[in-house]
CSV table of C-alpha atoms in Angstrom, one decimal:
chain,number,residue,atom,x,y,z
A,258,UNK,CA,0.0,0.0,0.0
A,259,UNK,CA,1.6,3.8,-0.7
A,260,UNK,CA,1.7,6.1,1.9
A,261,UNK,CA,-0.6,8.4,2.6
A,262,UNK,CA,-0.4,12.4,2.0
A,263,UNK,CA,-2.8,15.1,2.9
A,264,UNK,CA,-2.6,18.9,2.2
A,265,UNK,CA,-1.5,21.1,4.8
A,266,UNK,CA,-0.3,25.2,5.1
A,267,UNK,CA,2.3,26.6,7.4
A,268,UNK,CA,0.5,29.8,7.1
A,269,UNK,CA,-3.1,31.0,8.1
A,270,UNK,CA,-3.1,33.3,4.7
A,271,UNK,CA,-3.0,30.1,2.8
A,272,UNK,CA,-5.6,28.5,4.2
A,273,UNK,CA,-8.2,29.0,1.8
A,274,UNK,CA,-6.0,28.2,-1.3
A,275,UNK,CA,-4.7,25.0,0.4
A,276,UNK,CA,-8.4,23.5,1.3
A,277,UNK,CA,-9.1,24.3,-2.9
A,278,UNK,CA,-5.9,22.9,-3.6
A,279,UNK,CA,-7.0,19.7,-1.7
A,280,UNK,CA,-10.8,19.7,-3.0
A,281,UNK,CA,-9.2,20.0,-6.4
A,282,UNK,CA,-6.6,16.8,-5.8
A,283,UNK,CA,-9.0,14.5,-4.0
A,284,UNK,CA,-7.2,15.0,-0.6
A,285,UNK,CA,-7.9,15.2,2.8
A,286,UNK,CA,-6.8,19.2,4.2
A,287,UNK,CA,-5.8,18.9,7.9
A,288,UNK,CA,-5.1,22.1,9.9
A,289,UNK,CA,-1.4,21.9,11.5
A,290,UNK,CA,-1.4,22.5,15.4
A,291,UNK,CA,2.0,22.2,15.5
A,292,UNK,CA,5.3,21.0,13.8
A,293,UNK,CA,5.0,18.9,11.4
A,294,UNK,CA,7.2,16.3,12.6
A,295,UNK,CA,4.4,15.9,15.3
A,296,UNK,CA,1.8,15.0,13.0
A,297,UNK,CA,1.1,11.2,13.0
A,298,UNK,CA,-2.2,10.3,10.7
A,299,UNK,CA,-0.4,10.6,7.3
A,300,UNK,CA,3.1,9.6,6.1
A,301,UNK,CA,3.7,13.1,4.6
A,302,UNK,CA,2.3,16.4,3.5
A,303,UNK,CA,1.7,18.5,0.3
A,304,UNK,CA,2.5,21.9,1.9
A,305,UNK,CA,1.7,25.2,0.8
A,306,UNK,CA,4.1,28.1,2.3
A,307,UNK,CA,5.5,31.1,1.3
A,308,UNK,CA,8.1,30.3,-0.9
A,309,UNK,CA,5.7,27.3,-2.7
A,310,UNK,CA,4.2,23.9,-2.9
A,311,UNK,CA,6.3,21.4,-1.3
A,312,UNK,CA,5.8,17.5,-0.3
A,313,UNK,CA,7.1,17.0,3.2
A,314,UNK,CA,8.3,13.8,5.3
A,315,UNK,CA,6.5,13.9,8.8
A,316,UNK,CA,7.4,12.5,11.3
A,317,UNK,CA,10.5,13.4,13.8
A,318,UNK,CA,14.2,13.2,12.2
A,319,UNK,CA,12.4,14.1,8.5
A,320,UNK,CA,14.5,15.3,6.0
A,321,UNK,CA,13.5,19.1,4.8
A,322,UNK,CA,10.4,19.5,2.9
A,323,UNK,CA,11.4,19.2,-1.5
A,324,UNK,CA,10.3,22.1,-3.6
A,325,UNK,CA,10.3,22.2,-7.5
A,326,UNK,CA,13.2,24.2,-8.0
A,327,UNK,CA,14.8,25.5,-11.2
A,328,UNK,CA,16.6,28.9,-9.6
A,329,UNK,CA,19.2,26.9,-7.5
A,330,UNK,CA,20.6,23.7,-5.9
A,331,UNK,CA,22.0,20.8,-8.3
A,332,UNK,CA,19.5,22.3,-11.3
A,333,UNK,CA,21.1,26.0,-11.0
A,334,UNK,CA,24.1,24.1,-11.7
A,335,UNK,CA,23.8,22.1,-14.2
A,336,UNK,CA,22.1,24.8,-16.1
A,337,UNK,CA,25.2,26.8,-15.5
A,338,UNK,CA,27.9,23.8,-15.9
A,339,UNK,CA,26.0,21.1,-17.0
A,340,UNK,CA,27.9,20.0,-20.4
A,341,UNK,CA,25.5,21.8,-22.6
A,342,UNK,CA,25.1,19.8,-26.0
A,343,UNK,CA,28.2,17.7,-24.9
A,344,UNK,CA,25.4,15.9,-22.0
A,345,UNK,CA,24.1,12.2,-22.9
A,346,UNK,CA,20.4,13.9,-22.7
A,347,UNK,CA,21.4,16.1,-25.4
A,348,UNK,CA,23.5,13.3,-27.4
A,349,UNK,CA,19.8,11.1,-27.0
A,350,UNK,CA,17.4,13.1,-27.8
A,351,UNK,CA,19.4,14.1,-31.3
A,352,UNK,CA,20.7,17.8,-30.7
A,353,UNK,CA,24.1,17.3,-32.2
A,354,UNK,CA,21.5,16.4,-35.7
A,355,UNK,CA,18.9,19.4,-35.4
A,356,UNK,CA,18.4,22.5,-32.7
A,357,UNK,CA,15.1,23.7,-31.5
A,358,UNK,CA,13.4,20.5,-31.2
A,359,UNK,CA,9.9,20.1,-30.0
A,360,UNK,CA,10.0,17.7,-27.2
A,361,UNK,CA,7.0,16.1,-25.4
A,362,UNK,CA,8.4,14.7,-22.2
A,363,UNK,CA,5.9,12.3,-21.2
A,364,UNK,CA,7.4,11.2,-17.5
A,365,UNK,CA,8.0,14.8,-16.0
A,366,UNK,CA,8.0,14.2,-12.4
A,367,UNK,CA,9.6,17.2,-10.9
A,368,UNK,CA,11.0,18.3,-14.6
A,369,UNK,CA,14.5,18.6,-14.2
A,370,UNK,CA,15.3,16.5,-17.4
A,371,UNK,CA,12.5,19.1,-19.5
A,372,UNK,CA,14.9,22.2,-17.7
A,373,UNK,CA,17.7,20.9,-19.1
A,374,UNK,CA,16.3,20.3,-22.5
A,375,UNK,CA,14.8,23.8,-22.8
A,376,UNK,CA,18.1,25.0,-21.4
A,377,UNK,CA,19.5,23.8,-24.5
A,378,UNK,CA,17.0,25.6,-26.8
A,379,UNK,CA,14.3,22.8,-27.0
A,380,UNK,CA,10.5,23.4,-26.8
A,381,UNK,CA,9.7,21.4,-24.6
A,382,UNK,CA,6.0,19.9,-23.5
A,383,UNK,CA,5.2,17.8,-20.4
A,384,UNK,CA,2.8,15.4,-18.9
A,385,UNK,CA,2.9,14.8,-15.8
A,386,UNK,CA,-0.4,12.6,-14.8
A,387,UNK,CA,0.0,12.1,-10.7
A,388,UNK,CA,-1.7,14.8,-9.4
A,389,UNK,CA,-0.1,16.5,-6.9
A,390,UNK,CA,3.5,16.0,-8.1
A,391,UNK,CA,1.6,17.9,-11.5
A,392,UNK,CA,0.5,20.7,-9.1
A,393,UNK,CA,4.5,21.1,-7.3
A,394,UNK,CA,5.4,21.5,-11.2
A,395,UNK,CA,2.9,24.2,-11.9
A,396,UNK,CA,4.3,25.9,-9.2
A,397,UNK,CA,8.1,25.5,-9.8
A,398,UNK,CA,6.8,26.7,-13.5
A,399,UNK,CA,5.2,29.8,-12.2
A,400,UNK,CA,8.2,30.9,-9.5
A,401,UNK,CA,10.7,30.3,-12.1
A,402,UNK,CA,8.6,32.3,-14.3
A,403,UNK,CA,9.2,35.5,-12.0
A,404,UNK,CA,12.9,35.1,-11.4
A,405,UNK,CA,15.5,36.7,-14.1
A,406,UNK,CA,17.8,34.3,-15.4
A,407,UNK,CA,15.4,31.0,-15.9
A,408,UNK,CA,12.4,32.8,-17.0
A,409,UNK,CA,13.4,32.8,-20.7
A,410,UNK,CA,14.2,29.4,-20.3
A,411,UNK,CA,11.0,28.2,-18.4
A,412,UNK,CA,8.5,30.4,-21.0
A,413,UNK,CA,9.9,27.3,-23.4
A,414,UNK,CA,8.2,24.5,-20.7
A,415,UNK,CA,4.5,24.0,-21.3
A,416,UNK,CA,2.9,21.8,-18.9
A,417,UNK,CA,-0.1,19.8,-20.6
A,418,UNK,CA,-3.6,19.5,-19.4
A,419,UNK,CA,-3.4,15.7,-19.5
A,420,UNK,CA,-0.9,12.4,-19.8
A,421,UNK,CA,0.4,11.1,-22.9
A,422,UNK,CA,-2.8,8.8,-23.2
A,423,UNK,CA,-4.9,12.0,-24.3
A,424,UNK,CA,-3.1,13.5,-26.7
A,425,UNK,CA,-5.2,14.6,-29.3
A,426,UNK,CA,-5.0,11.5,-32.7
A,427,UNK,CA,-2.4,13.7,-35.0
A,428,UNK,CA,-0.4,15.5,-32.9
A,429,UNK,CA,3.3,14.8,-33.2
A,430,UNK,CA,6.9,16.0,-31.7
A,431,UNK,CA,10.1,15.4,-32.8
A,432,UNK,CA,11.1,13.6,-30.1
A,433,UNK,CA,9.2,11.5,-27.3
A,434,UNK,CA,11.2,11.6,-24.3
A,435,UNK,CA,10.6,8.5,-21.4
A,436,UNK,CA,11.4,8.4,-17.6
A,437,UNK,CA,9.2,6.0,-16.2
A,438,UNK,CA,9.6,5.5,-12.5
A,439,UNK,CA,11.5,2.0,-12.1
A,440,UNK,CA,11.1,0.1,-9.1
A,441,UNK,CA,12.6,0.2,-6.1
A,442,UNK,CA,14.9,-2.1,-4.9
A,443,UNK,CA,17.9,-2.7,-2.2
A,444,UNK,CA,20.4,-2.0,-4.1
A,445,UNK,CA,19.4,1.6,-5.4
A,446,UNK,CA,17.8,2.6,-2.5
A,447,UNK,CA,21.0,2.7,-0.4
A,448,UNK,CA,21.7,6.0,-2.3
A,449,UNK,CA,18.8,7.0,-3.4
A,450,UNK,CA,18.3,10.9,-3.4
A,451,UNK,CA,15.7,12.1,-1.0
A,452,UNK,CA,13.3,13.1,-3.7
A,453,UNK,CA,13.1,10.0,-5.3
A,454,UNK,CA,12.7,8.3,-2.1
A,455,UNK,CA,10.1,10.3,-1.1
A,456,UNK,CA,8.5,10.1,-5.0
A,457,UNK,CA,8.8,6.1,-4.8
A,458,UNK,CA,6.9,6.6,-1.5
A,459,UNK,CA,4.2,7.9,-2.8
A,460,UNK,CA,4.0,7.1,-6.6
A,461,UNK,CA,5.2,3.4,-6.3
A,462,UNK,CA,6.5,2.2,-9.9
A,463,UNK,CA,5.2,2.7,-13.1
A,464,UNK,CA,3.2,-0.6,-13.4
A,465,UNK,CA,2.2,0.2,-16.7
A,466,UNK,CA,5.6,1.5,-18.3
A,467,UNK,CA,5.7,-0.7,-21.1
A,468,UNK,CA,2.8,1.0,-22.4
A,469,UNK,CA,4.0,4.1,-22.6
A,470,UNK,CA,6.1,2.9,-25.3
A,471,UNK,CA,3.8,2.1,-28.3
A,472,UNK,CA,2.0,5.9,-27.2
A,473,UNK,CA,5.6,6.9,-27.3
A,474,UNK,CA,5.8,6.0,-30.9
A,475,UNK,CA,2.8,7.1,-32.2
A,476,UNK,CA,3.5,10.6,-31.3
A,477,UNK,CA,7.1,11.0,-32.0
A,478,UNK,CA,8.3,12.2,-35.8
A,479,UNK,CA,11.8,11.2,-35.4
A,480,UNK,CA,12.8,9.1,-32.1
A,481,UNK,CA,11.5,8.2,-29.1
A,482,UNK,CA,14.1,8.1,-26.1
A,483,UNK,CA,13.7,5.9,-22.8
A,484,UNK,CA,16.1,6.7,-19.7
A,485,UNK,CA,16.6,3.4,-17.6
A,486,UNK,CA,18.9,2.5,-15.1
A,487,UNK,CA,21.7,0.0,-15.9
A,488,UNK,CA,20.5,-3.4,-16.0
A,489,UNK,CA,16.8,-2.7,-16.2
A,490,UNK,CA,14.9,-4.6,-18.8
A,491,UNK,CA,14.2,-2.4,-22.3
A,492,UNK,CA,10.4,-1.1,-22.2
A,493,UNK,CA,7.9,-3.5,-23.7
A,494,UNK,CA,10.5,-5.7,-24.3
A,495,UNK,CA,11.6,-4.0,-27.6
A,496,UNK,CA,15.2,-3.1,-29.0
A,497,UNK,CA,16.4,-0.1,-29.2
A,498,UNK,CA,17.7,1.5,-32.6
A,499,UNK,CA,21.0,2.1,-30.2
A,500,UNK,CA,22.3,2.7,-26.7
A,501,UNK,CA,24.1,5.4,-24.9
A,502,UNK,CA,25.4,4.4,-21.6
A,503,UNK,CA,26.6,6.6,-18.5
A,504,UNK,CA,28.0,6.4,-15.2
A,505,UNK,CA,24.4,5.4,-13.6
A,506,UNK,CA,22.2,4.7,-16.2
A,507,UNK,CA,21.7,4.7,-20.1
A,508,UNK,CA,19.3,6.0,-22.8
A,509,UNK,CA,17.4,3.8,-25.3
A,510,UNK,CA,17.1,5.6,-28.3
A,511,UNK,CA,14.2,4.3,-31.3
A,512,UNK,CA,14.6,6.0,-34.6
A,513,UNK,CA,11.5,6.6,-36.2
A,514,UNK,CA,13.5,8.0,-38.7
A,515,UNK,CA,16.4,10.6,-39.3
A,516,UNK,CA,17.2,14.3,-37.8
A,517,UNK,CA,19.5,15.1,-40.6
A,518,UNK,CA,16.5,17.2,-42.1
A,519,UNK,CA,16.3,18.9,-39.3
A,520,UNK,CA,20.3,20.0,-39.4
A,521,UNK,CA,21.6,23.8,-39.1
């Protein structure tokens, strides 16, 4: 069974956007009498505060609460000294064959692989279809709109009204883009990043990855692209056109057919 969440607010001015935020979600909204680490009758908390939506660990000895961030931490700097084109994102996804590339990544979770791509002058569309990790990356969207350096970059990151499944029959991008979540186990949990442990928590795996792949297809003009850790099966069981492996994972790449059109 995953753990359970409920909407809460650190501050009495947000009380009346958290309880819509929770009516619009399907969660319960309870009213914090205290620190949060005292609060026992959910696992953790989607918390509205000042500085934005975050999801929280209760509990006492809980790491802070994670925030979609695109201003600072480990995303500030990869924007800033990430590799640009020279990444294996970039290599994948075909930008050393064609620049500006319309990109529907169909995974988002907390969008830091759809930063990255629009860093590098992609447009770039997500899906994002668990509700309230959708509603953390709406707000990361929005905060990052406000702030100088990123907003150019974020005004390229449109965040779909619905998952990949209802994408209207005709639409296609250039490039599909895949992160499914992929199950937990011993061995990656050891060092697992909060986030993801938190995510896992909550989320649980993608049970129905391998479907995502045939979608995948279907909308994608040129390739389709699958991130998975080393050693984890290929989706749906199919072969890749080609591989490109890194230090803790790989990327699956499908040619539909060739960028070279697309060259500048």
């Amino acid at each position: 069974m995953l753990n359970s969440i409920a909407v809460a607010t650190t501050d009495k001015f947000l009380d009346s956007e958290s309880r819509l935020l929770a009516k619009s979600l399907g969660l319960p909204f309870i009213v914090l009498n205290g620190p949060i680490k005292f609060v026992s009758d959910y696992d953790y908390l989607l918390l509205k505060t000042q500085d934005g939506l975050a999801v929280a660990k209760t509990g006492k000895g809980a790491p802070k609460p994670v925030y979609v961030d695109f201003t600072s931490g480990t995303v500030d700097h990869r924007r800033r000294f990430g590799g640009g084109k020279g990444q294996d994102i970039a290599k994948a996804v075909g930008l050393n064959k064609g620049s500006n590339l319309s990109i529907l990544d169909a995974t988002a979770g907390l969008g830091r692989d759809a930063f990255v791509l629009a860093c590098l002058g992609c447009s770039v569309s997500l899906c994002e279809r668990v509700g309230f990790v959708r509603a953390m990356l709406q707000d990361g969207l929005y905060r990052a709109s406000l702030h100088h350096e990123v907003a150019s970059i974020v005004a390229n990151m449109a965040l779909l009204e619905t998952d990949i499944t209802g994408i209207a029959d005709g639409t296609l991008f250039d490039v599909v883009y895949l992160d499914p979540m992929y199950p937990h186990t011993d061995k990656s949990s050891a060092a697992a990043k909060k986030e993801m442990t938190f995510f896992r928590d909550l989320v649980g795996k993608d049970a129905d990855a391998d479907a995502l792949l045939p979608a995948a297809m279907q909308l994608a003009e040129y390739r389709v692209v699958v991130k998975r850790p080393k050693g984890a099966a290929f989706l749906n069981g199919a072969q890749p056109t080609y591989q490109l492996e890194g230090k803790s994972g790989r990327f699956d790449v499908y040619v539909q057919k060739s960028l070279d059109s697309l060259s500048t």
